[in-house]
PDB file with one MODEL, atoms N, CA, C and O in Angstrom:
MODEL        1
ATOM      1  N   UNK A   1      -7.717  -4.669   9.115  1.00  0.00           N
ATOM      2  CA  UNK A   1      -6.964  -5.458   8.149  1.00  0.00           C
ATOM      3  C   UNK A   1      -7.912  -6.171   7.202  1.00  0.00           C
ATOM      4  O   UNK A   1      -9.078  -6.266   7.587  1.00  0.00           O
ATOM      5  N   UNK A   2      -7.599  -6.676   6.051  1.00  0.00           N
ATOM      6  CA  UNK A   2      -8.462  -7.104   4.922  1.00  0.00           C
ATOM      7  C   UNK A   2      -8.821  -8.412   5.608  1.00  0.00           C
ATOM      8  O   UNK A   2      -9.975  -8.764   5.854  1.00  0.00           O
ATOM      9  N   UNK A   3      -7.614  -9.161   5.920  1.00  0.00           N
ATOM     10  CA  UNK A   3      -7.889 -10.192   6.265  1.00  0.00           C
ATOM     11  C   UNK A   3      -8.491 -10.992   7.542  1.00  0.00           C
ATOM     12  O   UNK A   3      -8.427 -12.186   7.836  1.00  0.00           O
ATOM     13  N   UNK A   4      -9.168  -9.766   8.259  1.00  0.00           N
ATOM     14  CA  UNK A   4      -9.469 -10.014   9.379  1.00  0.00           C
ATOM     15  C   UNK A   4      -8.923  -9.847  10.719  1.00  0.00           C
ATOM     16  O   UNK A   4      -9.490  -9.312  11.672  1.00  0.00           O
ATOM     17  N   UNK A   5      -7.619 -10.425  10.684  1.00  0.00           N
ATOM     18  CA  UNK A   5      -6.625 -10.906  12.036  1.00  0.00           C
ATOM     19  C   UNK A   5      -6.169  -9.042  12.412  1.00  0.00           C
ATOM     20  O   UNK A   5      -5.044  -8.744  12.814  1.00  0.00           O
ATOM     21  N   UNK A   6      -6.899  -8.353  12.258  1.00  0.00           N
ATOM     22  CA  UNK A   6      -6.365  -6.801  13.084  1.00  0.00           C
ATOM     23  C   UNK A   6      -5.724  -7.183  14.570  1.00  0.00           C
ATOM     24  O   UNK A   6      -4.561  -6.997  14.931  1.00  0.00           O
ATOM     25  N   UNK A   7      -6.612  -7.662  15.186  1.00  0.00           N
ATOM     26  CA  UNK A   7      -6.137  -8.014  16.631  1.00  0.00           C
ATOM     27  C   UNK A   7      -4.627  -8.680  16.724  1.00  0.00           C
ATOM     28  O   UNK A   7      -3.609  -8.086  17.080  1.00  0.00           O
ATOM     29  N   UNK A   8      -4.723  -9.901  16.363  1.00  0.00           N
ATOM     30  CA  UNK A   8      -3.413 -10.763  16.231  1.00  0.00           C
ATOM     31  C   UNK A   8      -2.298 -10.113  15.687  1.00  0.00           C
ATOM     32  O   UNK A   8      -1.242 -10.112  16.319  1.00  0.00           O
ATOM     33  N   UNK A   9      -2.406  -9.470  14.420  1.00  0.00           N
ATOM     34  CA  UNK A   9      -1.266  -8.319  14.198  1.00  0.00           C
ATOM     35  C   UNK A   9      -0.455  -7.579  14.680  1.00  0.00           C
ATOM     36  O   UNK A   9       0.705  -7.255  14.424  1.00  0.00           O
ATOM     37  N   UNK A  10      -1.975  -7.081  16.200  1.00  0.00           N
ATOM     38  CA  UNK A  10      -1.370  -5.915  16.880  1.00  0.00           C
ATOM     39  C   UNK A  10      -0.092  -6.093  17.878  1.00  0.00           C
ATOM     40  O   UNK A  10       0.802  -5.324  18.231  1.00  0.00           O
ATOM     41  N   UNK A  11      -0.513  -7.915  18.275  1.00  0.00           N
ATOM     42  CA  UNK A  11      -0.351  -8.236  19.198  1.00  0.00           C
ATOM     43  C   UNK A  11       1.413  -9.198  18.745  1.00  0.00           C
ATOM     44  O   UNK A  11       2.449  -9.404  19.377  1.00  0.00           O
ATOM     45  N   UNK A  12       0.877  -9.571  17.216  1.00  0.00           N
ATOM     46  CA  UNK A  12       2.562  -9.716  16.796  1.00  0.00           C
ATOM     47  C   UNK A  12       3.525  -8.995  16.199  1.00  0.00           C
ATOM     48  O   UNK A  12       4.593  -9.341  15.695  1.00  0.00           O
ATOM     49  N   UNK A  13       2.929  -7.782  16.342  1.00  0.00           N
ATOM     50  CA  UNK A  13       3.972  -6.839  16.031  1.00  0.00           C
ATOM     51  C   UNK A  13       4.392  -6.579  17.304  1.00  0.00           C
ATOM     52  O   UNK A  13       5.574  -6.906  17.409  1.00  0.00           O
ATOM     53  N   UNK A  14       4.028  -6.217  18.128  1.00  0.00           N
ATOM     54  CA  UNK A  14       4.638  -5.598  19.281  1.00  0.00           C
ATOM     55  C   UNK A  14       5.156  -6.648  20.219  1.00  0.00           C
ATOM     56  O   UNK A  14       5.430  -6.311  21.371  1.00  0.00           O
ATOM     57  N   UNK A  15       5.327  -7.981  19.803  1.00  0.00           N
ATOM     58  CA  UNK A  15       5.896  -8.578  20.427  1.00  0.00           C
ATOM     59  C   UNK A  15       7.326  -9.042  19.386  1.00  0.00           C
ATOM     60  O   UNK A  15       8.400  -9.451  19.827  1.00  0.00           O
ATOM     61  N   UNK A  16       7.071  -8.897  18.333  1.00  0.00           N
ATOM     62  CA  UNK A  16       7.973  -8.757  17.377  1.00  0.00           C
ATOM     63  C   UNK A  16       9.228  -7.612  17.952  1.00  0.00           C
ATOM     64  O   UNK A  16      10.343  -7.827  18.426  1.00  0.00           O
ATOM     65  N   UNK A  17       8.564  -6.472  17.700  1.00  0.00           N
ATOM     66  CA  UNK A  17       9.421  -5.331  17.850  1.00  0.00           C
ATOM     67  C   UNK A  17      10.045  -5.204  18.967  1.00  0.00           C
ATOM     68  O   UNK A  17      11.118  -4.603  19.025  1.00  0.00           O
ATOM     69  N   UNK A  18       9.221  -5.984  20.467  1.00  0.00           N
ATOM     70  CA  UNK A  18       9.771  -5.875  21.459  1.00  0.00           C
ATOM     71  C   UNK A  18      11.401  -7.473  21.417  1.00  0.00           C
ATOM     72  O   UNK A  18      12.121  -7.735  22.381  1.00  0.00           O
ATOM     73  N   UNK A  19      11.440  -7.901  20.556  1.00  0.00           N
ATOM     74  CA  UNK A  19      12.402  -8.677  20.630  1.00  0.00           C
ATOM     75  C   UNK A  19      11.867 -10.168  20.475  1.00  0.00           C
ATOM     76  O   UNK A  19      12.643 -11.033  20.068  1.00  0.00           O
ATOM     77  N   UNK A  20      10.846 -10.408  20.723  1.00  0.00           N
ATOM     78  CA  UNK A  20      10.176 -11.702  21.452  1.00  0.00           C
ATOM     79  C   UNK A  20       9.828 -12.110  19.811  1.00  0.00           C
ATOM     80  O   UNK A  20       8.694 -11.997  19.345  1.00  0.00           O
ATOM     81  N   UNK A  21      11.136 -12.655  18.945  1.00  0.00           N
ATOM     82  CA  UNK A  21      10.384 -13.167  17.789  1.00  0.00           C
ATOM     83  C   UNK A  21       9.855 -14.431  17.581  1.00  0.00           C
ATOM     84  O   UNK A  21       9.024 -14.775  16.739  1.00  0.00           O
ATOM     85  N   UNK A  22      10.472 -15.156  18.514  1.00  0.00           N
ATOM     86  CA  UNK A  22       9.732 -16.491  18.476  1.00  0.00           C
ATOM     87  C   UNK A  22       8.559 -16.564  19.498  1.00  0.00           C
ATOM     88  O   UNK A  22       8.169 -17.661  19.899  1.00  0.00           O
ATOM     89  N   UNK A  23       8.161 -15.742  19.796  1.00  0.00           N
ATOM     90  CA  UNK A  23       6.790 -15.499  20.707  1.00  0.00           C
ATOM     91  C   UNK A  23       5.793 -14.918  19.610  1.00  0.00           C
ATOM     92  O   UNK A  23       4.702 -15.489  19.622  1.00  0.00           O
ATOM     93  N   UNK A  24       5.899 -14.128  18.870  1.00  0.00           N
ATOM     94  CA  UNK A  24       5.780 -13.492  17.774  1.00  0.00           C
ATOM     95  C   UNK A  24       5.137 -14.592  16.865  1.00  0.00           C
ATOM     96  O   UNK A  24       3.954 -14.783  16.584  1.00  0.00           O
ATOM     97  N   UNK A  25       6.567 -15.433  16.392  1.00  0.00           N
ATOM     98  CA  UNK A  25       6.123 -16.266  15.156  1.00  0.00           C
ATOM     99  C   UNK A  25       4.903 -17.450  15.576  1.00  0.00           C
ATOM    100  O   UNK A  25       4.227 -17.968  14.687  1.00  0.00           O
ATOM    101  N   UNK A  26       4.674 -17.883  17.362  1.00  0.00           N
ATOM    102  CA  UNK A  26       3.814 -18.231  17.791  1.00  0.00           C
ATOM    103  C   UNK A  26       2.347 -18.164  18.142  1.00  0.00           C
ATOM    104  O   UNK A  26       1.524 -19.011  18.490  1.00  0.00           O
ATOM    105  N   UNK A  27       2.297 -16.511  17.874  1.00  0.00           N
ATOM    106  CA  UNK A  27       1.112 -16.281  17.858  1.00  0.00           C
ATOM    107  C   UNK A  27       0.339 -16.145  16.453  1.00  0.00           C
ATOM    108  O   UNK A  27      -0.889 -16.131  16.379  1.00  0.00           O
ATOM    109  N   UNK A  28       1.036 -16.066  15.563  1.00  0.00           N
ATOM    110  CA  UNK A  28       0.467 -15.879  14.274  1.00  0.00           C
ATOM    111  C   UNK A  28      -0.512 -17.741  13.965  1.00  0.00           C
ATOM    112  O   UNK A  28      -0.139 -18.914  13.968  1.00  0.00           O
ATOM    113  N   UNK A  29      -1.755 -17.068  13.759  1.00  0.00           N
ATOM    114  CA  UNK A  29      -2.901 -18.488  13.859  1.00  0.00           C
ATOM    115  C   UNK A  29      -2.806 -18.982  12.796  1.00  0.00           C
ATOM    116  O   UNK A  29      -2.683 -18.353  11.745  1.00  0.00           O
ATOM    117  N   UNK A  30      -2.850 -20.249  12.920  1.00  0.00           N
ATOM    118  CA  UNK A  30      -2.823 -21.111  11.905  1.00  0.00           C
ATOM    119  C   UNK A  30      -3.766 -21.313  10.711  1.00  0.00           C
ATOM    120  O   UNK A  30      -3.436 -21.866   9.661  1.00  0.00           O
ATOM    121  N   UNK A  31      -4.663 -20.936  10.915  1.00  0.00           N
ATOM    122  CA  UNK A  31      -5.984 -20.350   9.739  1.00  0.00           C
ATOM    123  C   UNK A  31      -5.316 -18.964   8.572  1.00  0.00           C
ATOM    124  O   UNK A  31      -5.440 -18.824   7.356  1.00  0.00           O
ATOM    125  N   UNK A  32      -4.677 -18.211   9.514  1.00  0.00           N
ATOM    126  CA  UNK A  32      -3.855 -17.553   8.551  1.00  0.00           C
ATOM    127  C   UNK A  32      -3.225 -17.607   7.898  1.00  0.00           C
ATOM    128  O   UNK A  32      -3.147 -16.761   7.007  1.00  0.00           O
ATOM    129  N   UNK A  33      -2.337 -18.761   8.004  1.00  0.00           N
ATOM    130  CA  UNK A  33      -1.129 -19.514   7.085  1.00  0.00           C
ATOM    131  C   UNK A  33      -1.727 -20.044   6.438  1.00  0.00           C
ATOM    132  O   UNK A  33      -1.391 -19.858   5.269  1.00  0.00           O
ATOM    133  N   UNK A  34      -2.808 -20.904   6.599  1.00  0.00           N
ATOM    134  CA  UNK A  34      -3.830 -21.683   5.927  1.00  0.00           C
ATOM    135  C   UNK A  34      -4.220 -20.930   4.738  1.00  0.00           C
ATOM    136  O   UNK A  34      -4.050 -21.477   3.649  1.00  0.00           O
ATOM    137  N   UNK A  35      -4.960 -19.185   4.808  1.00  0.00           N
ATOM    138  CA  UNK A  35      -5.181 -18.569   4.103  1.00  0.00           C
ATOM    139  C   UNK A  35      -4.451 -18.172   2.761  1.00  0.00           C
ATOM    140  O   UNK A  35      -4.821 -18.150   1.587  1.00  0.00           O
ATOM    141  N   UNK A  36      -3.131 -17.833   3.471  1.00  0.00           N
ATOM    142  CA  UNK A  36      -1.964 -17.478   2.683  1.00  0.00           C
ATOM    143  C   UNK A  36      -0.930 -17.900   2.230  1.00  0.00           C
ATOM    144  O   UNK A  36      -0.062 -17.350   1.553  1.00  0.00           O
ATOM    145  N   UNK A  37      -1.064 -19.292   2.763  1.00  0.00           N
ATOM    146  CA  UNK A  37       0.009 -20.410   2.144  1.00  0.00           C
ATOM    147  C   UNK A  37      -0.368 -21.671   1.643  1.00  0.00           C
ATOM    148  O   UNK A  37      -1.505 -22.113   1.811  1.00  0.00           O
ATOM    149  N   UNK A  38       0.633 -22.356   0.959  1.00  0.00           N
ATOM    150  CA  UNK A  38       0.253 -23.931   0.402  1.00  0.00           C
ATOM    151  C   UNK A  38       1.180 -24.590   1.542  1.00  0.00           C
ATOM    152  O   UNK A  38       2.352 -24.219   1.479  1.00  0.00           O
ATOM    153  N   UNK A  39       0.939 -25.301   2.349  1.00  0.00           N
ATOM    154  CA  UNK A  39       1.583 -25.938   3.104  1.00  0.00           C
ATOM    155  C   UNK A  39       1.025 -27.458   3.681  1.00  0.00           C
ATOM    156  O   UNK A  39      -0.186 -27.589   3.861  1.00  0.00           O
ATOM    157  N   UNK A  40       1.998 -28.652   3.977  1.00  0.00           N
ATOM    158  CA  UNK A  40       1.676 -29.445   4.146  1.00  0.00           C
ATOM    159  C   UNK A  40       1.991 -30.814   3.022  1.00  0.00           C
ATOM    160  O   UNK A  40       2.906 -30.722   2.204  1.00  0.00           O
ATOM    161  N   UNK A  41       1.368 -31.703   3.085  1.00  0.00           N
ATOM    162  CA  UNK A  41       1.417 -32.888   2.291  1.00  0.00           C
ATOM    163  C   UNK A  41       1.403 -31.880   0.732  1.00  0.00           C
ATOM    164  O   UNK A  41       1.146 -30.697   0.504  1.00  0.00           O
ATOM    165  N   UNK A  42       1.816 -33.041  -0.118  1.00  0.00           N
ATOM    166  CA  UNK A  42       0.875 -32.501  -1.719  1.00  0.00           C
ATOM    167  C   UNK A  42      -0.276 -32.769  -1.730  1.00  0.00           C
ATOM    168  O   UNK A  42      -1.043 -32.102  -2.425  1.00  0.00           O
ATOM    169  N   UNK A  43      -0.719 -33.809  -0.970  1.00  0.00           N
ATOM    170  CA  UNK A  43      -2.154 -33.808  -1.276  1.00  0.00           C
ATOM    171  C   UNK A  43      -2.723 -33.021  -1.000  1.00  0.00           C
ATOM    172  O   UNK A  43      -3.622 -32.600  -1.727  1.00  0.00           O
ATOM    173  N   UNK A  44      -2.373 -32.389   0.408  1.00  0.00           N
ATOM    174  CA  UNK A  44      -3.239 -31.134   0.730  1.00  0.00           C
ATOM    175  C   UNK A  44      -2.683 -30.027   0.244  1.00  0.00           C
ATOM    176  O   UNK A  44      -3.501 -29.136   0.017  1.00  0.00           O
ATOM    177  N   UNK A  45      -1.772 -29.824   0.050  1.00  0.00           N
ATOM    178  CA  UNK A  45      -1.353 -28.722  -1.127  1.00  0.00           C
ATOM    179  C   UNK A  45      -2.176 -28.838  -2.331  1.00  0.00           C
ATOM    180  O   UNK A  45      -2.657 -27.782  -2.743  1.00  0.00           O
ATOM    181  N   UNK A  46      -2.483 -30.121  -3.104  1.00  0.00           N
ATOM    182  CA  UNK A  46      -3.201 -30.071  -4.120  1.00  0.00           C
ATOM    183  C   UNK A  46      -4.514 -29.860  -3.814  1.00  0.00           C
ATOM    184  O   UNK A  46      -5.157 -29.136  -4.575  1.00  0.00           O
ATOM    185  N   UNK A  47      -5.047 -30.340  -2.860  1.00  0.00           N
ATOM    186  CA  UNK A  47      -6.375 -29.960  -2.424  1.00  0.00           C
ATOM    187  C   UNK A  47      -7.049 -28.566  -1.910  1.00  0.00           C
ATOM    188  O   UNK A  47      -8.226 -28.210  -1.953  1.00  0.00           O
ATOM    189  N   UNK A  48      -5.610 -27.740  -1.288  1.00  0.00           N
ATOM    190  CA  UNK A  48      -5.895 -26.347  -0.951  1.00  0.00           C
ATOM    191  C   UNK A  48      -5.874 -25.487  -2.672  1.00  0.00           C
ATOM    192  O   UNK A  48      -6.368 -24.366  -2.791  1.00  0.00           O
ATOM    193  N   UNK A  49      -5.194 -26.275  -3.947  1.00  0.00           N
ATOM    194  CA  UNK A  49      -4.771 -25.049  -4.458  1.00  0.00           C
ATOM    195  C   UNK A  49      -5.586 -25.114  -5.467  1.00  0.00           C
ATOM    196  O   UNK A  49      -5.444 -24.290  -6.370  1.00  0.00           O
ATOM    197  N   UNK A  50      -6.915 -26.382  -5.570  1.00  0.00           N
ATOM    198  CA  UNK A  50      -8.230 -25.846  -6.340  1.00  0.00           C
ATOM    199  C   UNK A  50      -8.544 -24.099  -5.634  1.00  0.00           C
ATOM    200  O   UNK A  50      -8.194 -23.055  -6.185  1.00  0.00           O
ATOM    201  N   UNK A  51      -9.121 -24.188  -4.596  1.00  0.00           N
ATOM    202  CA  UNK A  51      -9.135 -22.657  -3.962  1.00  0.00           C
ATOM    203  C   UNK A  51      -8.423 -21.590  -5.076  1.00  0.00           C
ATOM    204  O   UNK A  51      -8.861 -21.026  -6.078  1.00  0.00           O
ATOM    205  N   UNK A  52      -7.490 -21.596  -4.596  1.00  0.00           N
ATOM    206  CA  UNK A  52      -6.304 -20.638  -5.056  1.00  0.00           C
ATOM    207  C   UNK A  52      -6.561 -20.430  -6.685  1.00  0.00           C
ATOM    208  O   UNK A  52      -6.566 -19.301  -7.175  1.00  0.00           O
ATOM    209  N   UNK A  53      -6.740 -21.444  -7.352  1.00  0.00           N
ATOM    210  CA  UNK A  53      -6.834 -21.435  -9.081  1.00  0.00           C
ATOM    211  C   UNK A  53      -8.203 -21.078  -9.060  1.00  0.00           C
ATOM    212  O   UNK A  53      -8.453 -20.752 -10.221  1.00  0.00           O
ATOM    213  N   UNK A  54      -9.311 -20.952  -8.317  1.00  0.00           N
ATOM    214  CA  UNK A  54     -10.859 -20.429  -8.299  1.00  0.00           C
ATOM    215  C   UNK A  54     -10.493 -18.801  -7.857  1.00  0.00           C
ATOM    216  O   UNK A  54     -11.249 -17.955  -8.334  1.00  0.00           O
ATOM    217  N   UNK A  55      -9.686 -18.455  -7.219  1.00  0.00           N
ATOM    218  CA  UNK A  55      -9.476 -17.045  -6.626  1.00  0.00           C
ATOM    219  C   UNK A  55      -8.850 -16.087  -8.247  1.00  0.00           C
ATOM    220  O   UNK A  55      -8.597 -16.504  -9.378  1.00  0.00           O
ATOM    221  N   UNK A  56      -8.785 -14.604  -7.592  1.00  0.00           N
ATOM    222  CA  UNK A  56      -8.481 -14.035  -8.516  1.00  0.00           C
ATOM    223  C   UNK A  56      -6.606 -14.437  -8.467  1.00  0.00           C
ATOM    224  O   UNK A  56      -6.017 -13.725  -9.281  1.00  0.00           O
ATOM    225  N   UNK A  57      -5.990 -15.058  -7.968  1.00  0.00           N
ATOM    226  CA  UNK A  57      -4.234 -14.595  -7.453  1.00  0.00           C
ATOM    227  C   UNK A  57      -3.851 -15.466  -8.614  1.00  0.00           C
ATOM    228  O   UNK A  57      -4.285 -16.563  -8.965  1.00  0.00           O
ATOM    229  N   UNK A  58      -2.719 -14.514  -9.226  1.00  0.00           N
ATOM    230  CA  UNK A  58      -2.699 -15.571 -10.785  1.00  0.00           C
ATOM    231  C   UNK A  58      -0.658 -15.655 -10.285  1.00  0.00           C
ATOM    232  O   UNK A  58      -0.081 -16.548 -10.906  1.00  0.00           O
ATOM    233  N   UNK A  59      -0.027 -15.091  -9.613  1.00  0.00           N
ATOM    234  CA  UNK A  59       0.905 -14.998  -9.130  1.00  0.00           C
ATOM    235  C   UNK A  59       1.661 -16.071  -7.782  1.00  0.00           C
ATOM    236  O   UNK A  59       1.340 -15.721  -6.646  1.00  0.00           O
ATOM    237  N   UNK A  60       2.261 -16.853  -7.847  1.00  0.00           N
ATOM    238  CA  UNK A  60       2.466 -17.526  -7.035  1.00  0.00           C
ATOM    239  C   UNK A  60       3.943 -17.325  -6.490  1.00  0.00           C
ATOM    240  O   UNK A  60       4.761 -17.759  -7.301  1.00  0.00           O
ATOM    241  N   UNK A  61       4.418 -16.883  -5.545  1.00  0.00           N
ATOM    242  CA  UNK A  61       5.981 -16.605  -4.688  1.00  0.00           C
ATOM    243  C   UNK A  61       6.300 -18.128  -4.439  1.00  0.00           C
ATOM    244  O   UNK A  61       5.274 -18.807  -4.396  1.00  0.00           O
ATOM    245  N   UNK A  62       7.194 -18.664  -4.307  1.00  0.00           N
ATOM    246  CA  UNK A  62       7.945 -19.746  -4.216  1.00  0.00           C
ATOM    247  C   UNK A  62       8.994 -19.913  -3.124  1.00  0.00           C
ATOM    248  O   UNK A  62      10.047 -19.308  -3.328  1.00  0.00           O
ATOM    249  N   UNK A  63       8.902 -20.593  -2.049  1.00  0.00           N
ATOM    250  CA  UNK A  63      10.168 -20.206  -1.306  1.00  0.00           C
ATOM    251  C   UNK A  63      10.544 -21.523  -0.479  1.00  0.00           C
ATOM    252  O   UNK A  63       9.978 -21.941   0.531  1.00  0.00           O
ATOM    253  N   UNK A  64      11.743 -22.125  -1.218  1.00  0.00           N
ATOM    254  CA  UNK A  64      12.163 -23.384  -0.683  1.00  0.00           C
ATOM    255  C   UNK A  64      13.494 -23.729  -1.194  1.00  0.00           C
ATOM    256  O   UNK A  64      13.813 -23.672  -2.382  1.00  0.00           O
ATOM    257  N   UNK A  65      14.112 -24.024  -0.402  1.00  0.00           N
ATOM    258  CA  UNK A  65      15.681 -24.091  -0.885  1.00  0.00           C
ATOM    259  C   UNK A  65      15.906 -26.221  -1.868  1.00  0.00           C
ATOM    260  O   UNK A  65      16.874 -26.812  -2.346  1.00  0.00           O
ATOM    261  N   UNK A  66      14.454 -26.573  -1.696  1.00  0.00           N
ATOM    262  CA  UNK A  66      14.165 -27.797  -1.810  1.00  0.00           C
ATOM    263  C   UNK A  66      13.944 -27.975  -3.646  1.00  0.00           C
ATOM    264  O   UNK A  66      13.411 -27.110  -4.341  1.00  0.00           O
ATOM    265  N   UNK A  67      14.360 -28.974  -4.039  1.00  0.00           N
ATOM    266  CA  UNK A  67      14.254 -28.607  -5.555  1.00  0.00           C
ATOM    267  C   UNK A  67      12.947 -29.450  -5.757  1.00  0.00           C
ATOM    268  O   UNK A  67      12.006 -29.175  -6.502  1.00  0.00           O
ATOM    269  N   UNK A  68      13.110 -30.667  -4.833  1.00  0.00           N
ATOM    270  CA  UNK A  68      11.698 -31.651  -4.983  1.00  0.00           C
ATOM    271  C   UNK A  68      10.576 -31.074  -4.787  1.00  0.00           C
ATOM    272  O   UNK A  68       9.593 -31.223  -5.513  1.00  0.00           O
ATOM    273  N   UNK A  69      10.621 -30.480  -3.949  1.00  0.00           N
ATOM    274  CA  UNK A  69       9.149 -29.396  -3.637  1.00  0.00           C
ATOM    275  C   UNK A  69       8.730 -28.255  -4.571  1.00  0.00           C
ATOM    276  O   UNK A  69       7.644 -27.676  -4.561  1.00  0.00           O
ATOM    277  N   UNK A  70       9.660 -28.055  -5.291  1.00  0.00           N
ATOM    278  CA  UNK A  70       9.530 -27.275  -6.757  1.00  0.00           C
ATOM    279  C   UNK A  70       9.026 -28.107  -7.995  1.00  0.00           C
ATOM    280  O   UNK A  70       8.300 -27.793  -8.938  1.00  0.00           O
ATOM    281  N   UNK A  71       9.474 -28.930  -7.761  1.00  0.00           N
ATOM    282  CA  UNK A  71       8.949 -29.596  -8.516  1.00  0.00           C
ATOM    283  C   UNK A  71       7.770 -30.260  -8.556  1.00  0.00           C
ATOM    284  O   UNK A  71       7.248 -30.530  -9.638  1.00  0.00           O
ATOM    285  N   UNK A  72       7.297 -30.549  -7.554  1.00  0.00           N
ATOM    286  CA  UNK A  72       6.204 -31.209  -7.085  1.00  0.00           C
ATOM    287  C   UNK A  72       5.305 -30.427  -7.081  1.00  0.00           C
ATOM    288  O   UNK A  72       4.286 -31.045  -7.390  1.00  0.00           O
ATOM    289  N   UNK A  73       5.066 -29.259  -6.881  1.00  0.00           N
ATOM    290  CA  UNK A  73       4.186 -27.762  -6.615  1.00  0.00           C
ATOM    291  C   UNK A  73       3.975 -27.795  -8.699  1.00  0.00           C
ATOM    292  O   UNK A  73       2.877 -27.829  -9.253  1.00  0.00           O
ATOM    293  N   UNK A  74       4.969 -27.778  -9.239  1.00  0.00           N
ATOM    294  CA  UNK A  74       5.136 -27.649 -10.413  1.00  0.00           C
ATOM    295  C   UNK A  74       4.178 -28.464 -11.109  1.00  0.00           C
ATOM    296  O   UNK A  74       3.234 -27.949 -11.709  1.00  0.00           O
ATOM    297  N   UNK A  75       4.339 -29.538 -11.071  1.00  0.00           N
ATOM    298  CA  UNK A  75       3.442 -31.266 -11.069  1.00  0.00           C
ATOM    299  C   UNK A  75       2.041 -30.518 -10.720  1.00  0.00           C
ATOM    300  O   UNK A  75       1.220 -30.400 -11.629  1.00  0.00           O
ATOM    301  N   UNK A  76       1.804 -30.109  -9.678  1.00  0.00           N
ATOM    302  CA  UNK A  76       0.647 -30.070  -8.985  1.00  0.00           C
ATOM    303  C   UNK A  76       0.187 -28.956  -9.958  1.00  0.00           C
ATOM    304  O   UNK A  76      -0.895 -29.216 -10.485  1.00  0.00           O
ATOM    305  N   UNK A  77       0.585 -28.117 -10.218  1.00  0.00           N
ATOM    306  CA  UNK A  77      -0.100 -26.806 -10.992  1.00  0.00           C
ATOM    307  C   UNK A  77      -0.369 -27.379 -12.147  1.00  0.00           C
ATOM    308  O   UNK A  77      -1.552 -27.342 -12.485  1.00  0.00           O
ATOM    309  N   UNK A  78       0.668 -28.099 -13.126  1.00  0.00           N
ATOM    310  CA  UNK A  78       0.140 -28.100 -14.392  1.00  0.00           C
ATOM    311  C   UNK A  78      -1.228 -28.934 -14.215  1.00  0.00           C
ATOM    312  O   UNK A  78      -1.964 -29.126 -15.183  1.00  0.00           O
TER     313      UNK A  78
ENDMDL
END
């Protein structure tokens, strides 16, 4: 895998597939989310997403049924 976690993958897919999704969503490491998500305070959202604006990813997915947190992410980017 690009991102390293081959092992952990293997090990949440097949616990995935075997039914066990919240065993599944437990094993996925927290460095990974770290990697691939903005999560947490804004501050540390704002502090993770210097990173992110230094990286090549010019695309950002959005997913929150929360309008404040849209907005605030919003705040934080400009």
């Amino acid at each position: 895998m690009r991102l390293g976690y081959e092992d952990a993958a293997v090990k949440i897919q097949e616990l995935y597939l075997a039914g066990k999704k919240a065993e599944a969503m437990a094993m996925v490491p927290d460095k990974l989310v770290d990697e691939v998500a903005l999560v947490g305070s804004r501050e540390r959202i704002a502090d993770r997403l210097k990173a992110w604006k230094a990286s090549p990813v010019k695309t950002m997915l959005i997913g929150t049924p929360d309008i404040n947190a849209v907005r605030a992410l919003a705040e934080i980017c400009l």
